mmCIF file of C-alpha atoms in Angstrom:
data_model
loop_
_atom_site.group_PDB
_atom_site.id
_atom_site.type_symbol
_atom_site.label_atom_id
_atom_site.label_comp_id
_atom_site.label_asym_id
_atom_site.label_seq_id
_atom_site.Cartn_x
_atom_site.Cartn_y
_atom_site.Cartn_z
ATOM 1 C CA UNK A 1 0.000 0.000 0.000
ATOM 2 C CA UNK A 2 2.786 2.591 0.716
ATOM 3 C CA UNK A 3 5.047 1.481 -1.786
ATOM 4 C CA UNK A 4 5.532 3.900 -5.130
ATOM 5 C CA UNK A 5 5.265 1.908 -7.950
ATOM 6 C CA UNK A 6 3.499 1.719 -11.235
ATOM 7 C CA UNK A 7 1.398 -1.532 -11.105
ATOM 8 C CA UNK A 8 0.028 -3.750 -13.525
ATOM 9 C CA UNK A 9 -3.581 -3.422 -13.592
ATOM 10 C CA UNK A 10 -3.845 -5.961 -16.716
ATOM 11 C CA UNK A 11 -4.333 -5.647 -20.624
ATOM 12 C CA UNK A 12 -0.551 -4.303 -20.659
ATOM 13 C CA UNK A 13 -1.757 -1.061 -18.545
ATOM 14 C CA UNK A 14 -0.440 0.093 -15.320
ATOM 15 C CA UNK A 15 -1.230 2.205 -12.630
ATOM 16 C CA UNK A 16 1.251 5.600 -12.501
ATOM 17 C CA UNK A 17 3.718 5.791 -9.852
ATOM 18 C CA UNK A 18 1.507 7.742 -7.217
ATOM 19 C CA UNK A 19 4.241 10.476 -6.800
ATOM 20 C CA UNK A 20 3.849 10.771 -11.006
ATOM 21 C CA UNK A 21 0.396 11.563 -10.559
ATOM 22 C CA UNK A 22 0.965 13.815 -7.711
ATOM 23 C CA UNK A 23 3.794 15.235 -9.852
ATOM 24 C CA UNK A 24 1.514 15.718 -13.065
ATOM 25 C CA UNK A 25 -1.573 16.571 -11.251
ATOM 26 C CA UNK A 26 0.735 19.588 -9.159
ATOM 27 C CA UNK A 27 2.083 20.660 -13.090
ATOM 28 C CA UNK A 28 -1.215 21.530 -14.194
ATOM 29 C CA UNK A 29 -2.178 23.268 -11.266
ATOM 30 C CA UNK A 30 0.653 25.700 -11.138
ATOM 31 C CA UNK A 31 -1.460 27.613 -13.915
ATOM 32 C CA UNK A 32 -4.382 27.994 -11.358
ATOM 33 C CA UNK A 33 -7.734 26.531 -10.299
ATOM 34 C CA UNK A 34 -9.028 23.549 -12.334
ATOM 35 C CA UNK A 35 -12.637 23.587 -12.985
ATOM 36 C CA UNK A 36 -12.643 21.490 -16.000
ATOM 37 C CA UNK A 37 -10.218 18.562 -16.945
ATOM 38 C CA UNK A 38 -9.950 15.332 -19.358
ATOM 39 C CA UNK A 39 -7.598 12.700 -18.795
ATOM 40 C CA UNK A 40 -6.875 10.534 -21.621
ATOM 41 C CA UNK A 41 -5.720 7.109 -20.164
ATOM 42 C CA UNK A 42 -8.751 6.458 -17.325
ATOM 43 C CA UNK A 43 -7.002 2.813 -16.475
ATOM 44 C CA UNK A 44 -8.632 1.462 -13.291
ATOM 45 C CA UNK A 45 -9.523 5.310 -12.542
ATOM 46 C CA UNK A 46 -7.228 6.134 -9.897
ATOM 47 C CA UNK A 47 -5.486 9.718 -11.348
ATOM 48 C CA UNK A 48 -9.172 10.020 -12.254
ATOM 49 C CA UNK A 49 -10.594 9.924 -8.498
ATOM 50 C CA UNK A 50 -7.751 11.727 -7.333
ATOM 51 C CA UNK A 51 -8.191 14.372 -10.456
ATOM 52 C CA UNK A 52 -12.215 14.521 -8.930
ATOM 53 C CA UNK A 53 -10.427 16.094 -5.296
ATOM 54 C CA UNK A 54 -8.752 19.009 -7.670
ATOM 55 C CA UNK A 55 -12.068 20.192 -9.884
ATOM 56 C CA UNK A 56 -14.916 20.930 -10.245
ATOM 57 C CA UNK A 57 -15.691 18.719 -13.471
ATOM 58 C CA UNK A 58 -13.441 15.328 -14.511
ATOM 59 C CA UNK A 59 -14.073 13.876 -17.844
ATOM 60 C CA UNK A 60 -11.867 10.777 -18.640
ATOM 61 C CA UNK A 61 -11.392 8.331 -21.495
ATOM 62 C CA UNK A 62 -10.427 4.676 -21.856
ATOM 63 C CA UNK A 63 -9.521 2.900 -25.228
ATOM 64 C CA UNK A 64 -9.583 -0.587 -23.684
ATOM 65 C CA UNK A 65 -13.244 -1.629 -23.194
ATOM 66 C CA UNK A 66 -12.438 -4.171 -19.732
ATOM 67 C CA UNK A 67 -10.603 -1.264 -18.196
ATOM 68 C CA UNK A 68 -13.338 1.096 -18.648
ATOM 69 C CA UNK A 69 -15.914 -0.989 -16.750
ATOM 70 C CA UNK A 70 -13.287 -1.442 -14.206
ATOM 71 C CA UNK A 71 -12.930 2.513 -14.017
ATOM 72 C CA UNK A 72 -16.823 2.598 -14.140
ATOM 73 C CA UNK A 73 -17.487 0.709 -11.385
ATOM 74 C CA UNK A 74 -13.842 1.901 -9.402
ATOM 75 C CA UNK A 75 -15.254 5.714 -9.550
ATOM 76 C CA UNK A 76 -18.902 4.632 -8.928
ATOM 77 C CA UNK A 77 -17.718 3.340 -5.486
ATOM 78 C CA UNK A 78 -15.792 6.236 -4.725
ATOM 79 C CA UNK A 79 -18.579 8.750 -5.478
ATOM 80 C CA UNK A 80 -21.038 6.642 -3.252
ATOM 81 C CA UNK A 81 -18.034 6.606 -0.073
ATOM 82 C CA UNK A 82 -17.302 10.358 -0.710
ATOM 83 C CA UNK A 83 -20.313 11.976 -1.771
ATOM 84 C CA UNK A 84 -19.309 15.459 -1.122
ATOM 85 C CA UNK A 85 -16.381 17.236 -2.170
ATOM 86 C CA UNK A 86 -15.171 15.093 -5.213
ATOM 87 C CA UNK A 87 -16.124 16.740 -8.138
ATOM 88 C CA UNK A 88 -18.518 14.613 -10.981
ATOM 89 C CA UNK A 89 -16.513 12.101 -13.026
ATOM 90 C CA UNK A 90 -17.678 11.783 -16.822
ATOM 91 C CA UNK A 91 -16.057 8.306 -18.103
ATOM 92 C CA UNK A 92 -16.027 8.002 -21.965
ATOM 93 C CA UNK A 93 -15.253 4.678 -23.531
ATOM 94 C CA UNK A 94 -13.580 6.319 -26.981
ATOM 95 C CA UNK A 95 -10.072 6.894 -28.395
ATOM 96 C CA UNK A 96 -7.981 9.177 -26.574
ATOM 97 C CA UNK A 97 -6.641 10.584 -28.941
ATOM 98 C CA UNK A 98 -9.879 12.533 -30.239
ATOM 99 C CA UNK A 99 -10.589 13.974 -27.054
ATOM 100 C CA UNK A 100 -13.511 15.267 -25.641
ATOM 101 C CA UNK A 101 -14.582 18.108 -28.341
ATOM 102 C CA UNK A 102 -18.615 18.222 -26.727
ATOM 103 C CA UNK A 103 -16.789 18.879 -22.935
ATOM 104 C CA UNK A 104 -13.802 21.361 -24.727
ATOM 105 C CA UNK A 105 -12.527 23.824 -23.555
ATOM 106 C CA UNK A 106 -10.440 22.022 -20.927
ATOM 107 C CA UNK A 107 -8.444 24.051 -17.905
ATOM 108 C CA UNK A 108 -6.372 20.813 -17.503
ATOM 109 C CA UNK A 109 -5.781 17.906 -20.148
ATOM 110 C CA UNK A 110 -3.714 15.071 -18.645
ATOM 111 C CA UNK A 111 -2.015 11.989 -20.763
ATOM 112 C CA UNK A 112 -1.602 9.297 -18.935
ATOM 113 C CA UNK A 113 0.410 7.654 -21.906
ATOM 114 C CA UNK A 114 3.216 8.710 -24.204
ATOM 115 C CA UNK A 115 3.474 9.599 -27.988
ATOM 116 C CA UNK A 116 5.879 10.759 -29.930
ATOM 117 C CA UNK A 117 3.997 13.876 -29.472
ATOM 118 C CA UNK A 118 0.978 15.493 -28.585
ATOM 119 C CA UNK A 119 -2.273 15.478 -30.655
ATOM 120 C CA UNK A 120 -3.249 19.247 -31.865
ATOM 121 C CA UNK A 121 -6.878 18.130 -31.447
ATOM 122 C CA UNK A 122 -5.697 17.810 -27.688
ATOM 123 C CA UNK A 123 -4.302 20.783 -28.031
ATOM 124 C CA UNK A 124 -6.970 22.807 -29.208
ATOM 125 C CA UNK A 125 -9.291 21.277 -26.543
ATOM 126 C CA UNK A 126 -7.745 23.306 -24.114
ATOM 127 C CA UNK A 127 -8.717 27.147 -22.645
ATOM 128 C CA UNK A 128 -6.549 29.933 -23.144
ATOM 129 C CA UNK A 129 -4.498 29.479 -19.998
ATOM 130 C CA UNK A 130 -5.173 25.846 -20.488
ATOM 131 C CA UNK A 131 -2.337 23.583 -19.482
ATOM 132 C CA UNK A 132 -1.564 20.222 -20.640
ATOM 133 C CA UNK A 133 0.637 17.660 -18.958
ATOM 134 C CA UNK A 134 1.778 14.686 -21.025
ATOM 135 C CA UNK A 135 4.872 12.510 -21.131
ATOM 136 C CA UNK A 136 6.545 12.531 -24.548
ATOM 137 C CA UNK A 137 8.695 10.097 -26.220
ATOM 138 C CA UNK A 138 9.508 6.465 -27.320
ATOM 139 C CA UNK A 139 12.494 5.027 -25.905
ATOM 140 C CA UNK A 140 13.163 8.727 -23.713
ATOM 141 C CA UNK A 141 10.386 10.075 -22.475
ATOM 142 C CA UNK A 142 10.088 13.340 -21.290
ATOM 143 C CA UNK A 143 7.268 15.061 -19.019
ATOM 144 C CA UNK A 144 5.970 18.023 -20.737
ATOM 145 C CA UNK A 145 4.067 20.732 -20.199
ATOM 146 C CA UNK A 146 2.470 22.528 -22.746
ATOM 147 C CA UNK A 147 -0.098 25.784 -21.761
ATOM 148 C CA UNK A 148 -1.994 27.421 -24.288
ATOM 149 C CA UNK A 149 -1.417 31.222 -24.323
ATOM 150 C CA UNK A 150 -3.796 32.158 -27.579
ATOM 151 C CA UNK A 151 -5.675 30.932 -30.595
ATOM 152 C CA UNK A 152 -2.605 29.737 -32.041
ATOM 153 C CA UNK A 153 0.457 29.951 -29.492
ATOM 154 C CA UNK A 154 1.608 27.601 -27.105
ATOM 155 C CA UNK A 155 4.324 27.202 -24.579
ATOM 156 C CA UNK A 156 6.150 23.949 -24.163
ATOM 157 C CA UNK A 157 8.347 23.185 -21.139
ATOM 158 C CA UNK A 158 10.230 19.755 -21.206
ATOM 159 C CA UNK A 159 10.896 18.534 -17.701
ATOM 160 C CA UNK A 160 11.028 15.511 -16.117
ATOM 161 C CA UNK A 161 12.602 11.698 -17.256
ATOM 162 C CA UNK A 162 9.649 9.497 -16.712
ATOM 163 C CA UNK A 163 8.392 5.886 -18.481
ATOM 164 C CA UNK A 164 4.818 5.473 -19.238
ATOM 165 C CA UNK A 165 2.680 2.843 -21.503
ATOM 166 C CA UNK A 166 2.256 4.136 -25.414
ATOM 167 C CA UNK A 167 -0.580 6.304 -26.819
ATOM 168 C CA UNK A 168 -2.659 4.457 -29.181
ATOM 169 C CA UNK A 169 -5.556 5.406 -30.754
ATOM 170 C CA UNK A 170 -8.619 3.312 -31.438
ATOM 171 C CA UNK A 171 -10.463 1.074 -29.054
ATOM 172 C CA UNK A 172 -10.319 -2.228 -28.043
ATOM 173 C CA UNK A 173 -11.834 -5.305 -26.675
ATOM 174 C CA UNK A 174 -9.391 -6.311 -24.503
#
């Protein structure tokens, strides 16, 4: 329970380091409050409860069809034990990498996978102010954060070393 590892959760997923969360979650945040956020990676729904004590509104997507109704019925608990002051959690069973256009604009958009870069429809999802967190990278993998500062400008910091699970697109079975 105390130990900080990424964990298999099964279907060649795992569970972020909790520190990486923490670490991701705290990036985002330096830009300000977080009312509205989409994680792309929901897993077993873990950054996504944690994500639900930070704002107001949590959308999420899984790709891989058994890990979604694990995430469905993870976050359904969690609402029912916490009730009140965890924020709504909207879980979308879709590709990632298409976002969540109907929920867009986005304060926050968090990756919980890596590509060799970032979708622009991601992008474009967020605010102005928006940040984005996202580890980039095949064999090195770098945490970046990306914040949108207008229509068509964005800032991109490269920061931390870290080693996530691809970004795919498309949906699966299982």
């Amino acid at each position: 329970a105390y130990d900080d590892d990424a964990l298999p959760i099964g279907h060649g997923q795992t569970i972020s380091h909790p520190s990486t969360v923490a670490r991701m979650i705290s990036l985002m945040r330096a830009a300000g409050s977080l009312r509205h956020v989409l994680e792309i990676g929901t897993g077993c729904g873990y950054q996504a409860a944690v994500l639900a004590m930070c704002a107001e509104q949590v959308y999420t997507i899984e790709r891989v069809a058994p890990l979604y109704d694990l995430a469905c019925v993870n976050l359904g608990q969690m609402a029912s034990v916490l009730q009140k002051g965890a924020a709504p959690v909207h879980v979308k069973y879709g590709d990632g990498m298409l976002g969540w256009p109907d929920a867009a604009p986005f304060d926050g958009i968090i990756l919980a996978a890596a590509g060799l870069s970032v979708p622009q429809v991601l992008l474009e999802q967020l605010s102005i102010g928006g940040v984005l967190v996202a580890p980039v990278g095949e064999r090195v993998q770098r945490l970046e954060r990306i914040t949108r500062l207008s229509t068509n400008e964005w800032r991109r910091e490269v920061l931390d070393a870290v080693n996530f699970v691809p970004l795919l697109g498309g949906v699966t079975q299982g």
